[in-house]
Coordinates of N, CA and C in Angstrom, one line a residue:
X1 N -8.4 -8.3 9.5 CA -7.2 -7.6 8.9 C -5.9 -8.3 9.2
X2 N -5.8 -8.5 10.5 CA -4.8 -9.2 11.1 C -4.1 -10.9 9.9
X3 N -5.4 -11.6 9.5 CA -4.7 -12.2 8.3 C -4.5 -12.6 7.6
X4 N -4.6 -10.7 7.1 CA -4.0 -10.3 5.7 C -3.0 -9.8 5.7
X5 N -2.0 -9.7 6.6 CA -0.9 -9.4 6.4 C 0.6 -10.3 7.1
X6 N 1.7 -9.9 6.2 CA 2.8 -11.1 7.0 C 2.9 -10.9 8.5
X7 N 4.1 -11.2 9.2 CA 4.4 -11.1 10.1 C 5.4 -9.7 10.3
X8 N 6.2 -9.9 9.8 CA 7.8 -8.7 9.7 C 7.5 -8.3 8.0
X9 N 8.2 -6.7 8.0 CA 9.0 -6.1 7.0 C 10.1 -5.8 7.0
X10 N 10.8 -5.1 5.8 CA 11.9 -4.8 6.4 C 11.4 -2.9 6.0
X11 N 12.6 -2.1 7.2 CA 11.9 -0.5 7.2 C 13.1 0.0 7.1
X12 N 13.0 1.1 6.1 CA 14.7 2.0 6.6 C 14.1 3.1 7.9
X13 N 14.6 2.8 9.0 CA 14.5 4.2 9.9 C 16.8 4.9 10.3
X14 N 16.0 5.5 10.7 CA 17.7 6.4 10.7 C 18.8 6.1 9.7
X15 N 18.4 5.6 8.7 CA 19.6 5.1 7.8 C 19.9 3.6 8.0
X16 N 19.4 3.5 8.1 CA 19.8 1.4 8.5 C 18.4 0.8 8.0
X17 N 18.1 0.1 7.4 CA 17.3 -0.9 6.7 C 17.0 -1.8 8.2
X18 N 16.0 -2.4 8.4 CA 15.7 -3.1 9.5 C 14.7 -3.9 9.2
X19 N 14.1 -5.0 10.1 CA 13.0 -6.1 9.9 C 11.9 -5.3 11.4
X20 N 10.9 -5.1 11.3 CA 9.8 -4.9 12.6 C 8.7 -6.0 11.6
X21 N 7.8 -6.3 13.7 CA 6.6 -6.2 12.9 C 6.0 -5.2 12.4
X22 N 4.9 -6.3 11.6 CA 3.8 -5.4 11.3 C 3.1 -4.6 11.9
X23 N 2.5 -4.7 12.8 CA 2.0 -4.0 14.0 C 2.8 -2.9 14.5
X24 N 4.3 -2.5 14.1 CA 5.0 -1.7 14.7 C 5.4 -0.7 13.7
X25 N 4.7 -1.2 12.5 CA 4.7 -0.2 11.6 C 4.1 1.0 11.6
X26 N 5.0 2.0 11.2 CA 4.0 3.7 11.6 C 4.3 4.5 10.4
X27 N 3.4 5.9 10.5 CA 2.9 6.4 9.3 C 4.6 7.2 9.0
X28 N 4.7 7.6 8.2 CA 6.3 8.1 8.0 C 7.3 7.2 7.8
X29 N 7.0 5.7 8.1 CA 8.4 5.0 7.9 C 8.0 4.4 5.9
X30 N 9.9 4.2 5.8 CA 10.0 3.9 4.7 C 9.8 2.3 4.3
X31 N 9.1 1.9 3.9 CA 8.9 0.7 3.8 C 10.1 0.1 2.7
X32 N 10.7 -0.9 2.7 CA 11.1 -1.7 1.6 C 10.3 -2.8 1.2
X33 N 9.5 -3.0 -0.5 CA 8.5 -4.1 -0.2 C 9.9 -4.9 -1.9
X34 N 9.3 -6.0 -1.7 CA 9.6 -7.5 -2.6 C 8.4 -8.2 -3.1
X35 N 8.9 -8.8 -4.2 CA 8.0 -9.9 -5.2 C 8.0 -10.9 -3.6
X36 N 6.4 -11.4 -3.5 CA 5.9 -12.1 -2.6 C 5.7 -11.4 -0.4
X37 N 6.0 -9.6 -0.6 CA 5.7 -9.5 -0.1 C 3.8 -8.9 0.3
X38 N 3.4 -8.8 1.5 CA 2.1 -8.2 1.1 C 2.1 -6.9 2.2
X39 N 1.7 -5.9 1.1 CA 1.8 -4.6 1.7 C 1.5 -4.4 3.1
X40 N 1.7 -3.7 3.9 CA 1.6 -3.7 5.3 C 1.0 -2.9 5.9
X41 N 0.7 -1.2 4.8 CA 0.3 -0.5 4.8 C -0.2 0.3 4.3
X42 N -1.2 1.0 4.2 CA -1.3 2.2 2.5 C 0.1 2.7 2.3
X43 N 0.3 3.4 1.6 CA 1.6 3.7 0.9 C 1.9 4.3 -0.5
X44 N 2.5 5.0 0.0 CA 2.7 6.0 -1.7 C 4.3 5.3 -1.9
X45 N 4.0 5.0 -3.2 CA 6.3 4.5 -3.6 C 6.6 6.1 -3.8
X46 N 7.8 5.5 -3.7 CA 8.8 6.5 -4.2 C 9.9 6.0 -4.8
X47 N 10.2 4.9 -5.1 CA 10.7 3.8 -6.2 C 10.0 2.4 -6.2
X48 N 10.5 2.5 -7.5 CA 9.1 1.3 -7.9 C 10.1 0.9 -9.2
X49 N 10.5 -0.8 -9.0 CA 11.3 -1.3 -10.1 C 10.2 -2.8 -11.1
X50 N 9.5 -2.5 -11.6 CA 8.8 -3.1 -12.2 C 7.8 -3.7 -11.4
X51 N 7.1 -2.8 -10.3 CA 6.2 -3.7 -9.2 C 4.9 -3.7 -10.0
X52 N 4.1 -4.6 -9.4 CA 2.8 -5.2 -9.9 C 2.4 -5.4 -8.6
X53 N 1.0 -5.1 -8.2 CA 0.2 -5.7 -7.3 C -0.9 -6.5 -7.3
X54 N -1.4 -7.8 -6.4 CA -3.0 -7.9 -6.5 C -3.4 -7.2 -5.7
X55 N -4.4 -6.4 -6.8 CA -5.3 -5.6 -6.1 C -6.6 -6.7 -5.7
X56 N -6.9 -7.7 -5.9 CA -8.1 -8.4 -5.6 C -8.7 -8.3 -4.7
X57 N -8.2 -8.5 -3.1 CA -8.7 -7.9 -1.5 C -9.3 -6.9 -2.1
X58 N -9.3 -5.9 -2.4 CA -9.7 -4.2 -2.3 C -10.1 -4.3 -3.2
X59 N -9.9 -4.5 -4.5 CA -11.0 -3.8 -5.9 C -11.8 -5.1 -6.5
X60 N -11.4 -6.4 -6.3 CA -11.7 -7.5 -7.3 C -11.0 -7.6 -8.1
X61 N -10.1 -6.4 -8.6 CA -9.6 -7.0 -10.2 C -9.0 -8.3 -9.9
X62 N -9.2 -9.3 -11.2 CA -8.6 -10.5 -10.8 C -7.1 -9.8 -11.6
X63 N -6.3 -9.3 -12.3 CA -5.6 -9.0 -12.9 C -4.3 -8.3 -12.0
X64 N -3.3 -8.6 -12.0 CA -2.1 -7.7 -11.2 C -2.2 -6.6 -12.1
X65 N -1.7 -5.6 -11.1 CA -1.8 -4.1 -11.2 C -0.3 -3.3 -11.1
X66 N 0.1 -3.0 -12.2 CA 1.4 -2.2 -13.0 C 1.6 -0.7 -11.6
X67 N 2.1 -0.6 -11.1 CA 2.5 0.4 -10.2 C 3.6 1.3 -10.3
X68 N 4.3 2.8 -10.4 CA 5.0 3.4 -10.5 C 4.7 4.5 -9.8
X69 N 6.6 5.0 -9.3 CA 6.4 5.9 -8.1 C 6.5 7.4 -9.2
X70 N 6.3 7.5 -10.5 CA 6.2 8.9 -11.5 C 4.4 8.9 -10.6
X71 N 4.1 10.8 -10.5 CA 2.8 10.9 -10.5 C 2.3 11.3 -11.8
X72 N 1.3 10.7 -11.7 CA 0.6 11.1 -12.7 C -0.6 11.8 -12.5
X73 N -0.5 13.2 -13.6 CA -1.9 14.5 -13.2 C -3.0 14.0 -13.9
X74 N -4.3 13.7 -13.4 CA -5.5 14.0 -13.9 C -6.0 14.4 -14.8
X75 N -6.4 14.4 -15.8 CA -6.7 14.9 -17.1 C -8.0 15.7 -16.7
X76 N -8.6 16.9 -17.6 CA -9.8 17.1 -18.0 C -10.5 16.4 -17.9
X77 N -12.0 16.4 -17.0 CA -12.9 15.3 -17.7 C -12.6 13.8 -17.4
X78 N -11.5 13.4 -17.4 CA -10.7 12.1 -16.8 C -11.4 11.8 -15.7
X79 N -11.9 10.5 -15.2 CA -12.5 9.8 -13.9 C -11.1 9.5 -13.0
X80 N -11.6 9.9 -12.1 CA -10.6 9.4 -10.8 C -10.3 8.1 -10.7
X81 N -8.8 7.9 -10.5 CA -8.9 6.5 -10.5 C -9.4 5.6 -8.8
X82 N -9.7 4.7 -8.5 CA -10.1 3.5 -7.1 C -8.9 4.0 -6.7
X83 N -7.6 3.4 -7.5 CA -6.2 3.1 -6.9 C -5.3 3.5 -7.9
X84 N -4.8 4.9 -7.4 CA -3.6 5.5 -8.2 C -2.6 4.4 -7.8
X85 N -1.7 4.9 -9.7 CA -0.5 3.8 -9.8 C 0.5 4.4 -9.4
X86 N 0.6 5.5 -8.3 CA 1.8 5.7 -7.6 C 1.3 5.6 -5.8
X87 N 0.4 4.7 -5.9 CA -0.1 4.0 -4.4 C 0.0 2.4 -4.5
X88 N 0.4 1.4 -3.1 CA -0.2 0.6 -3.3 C -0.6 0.2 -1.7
X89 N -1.5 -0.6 -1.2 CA -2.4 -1.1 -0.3 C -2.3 -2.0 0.5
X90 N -2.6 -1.9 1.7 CA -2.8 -2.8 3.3 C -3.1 -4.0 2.1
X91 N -2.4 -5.4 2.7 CA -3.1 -6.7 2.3 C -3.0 -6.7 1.2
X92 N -2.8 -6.0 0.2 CA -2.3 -6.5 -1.3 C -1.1 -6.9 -1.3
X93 N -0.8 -8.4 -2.4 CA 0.7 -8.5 -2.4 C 1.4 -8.3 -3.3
X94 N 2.7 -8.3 -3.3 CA 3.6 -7.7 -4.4 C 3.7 -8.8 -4.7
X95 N 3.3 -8.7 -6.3 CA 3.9 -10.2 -7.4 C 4.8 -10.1 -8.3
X96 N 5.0 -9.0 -8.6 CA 6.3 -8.9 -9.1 C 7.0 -7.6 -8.9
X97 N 8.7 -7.2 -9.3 CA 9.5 -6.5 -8.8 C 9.4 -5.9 -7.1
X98 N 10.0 -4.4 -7.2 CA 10.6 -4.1 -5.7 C 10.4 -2.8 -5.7
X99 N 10.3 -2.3 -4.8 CA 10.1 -0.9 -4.5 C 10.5 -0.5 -3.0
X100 N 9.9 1.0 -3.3 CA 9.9 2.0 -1.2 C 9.2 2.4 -1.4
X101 N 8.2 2.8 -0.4 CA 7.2 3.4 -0.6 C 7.2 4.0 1.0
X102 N 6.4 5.2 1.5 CA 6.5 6.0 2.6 C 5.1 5.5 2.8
X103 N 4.8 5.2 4.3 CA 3.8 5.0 5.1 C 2.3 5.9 4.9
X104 N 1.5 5.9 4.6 CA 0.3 7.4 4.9 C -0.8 6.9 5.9
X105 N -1.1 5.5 5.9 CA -2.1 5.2 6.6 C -1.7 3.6 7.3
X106 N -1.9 3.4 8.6 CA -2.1 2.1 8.9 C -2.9 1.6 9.9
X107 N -3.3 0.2 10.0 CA -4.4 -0.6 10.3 C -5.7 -0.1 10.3
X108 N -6.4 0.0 10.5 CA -7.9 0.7 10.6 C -8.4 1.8 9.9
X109 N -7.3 2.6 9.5 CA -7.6 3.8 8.7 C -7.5 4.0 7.4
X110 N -6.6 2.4 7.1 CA -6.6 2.3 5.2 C -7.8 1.5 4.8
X111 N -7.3 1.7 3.7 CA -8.4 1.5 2.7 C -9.3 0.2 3.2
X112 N -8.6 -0.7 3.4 CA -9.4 -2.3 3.4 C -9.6 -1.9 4.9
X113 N -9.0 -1.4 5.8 CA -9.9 -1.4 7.4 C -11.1 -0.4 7.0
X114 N -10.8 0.7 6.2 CA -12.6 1.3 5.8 C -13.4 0.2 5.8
X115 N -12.9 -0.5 4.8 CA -14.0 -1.6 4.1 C -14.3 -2.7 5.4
X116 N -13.6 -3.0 5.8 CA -14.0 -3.9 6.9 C -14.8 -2.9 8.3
X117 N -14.8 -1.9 8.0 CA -15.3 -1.1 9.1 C -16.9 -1.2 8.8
X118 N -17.1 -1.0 7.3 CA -18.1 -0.6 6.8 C -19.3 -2.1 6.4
X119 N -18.2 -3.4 6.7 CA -19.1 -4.1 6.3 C -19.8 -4.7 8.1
X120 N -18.3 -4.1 9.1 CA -19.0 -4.7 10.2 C -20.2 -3.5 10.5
X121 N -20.5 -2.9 10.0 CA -21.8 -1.7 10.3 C -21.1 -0.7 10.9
X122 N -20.1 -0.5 11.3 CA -18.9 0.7 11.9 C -19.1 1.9 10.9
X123 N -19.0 2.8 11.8 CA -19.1 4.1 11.3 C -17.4 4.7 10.3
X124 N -17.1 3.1 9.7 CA -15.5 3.4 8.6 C -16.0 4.5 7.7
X125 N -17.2 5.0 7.4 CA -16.9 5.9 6.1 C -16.9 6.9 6.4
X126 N -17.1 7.8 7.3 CA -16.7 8.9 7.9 C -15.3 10.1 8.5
X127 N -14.7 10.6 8.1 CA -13.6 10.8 8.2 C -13.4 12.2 9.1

């Protein structure tokens, strides 16, 4: 996991925008992400200015992925989506526009640490 992600982000805590590492990222902070950054964390936006992600690490799609912080309800009958487009993911990068997104999960407990949990034979699918 360690590298799939940068080194520093930048975070708003108490009203001030700042740079930490990665590693000093926690669940509740507000992330600021950019075109060429790569997500640091699972993360729900809450603005989202024309962002796109690769989802490739986590789904395969070779195709970037259209993201917005509007939710969107489930239809009738409708299949769940892998990756809602008001989420985006540990180790995916931003390839185009900018956004914020609030922390929900980090290192081991998102999505791609499941998957690495599960491919090292680790009991990741269990919750």
């Amino acid at each position: 996991l360690s590298q799939m992600t940068q080194a520093s982000i930048y975070v708003l805590r108490d009203g001030r925008e700042i740079k930490v590492d990665v590693p000093n990222v926690v669940r509740g902070d507000m992330v600021i992400l950019g075109t060429g950054d790569v997500v640091p964390a699972d993360m729900r936006l809450i603005e989202a200015d024309d962002v796109k992600v690769s989802e490739m690490a986590l789904t395969g799609e070779p195709d970037d992925v259209a993201k917005t912080s509007k939710l969107k309800f489930k239809k009738p009958g409708e299949p769940e989506k892998l990756t809602p487009e008001n989420m985006v993911f540990s180790g995916c990068s931003v390839t185009n526009g900018k956004g914020k997104g609030i922390v929900c999960e980090t290192g081991m407990s998102t999505r791609i640490g499941r998957i690495a949990q599960l491919i090292a034979g680790e009991d990741g699918g269990k919750q």
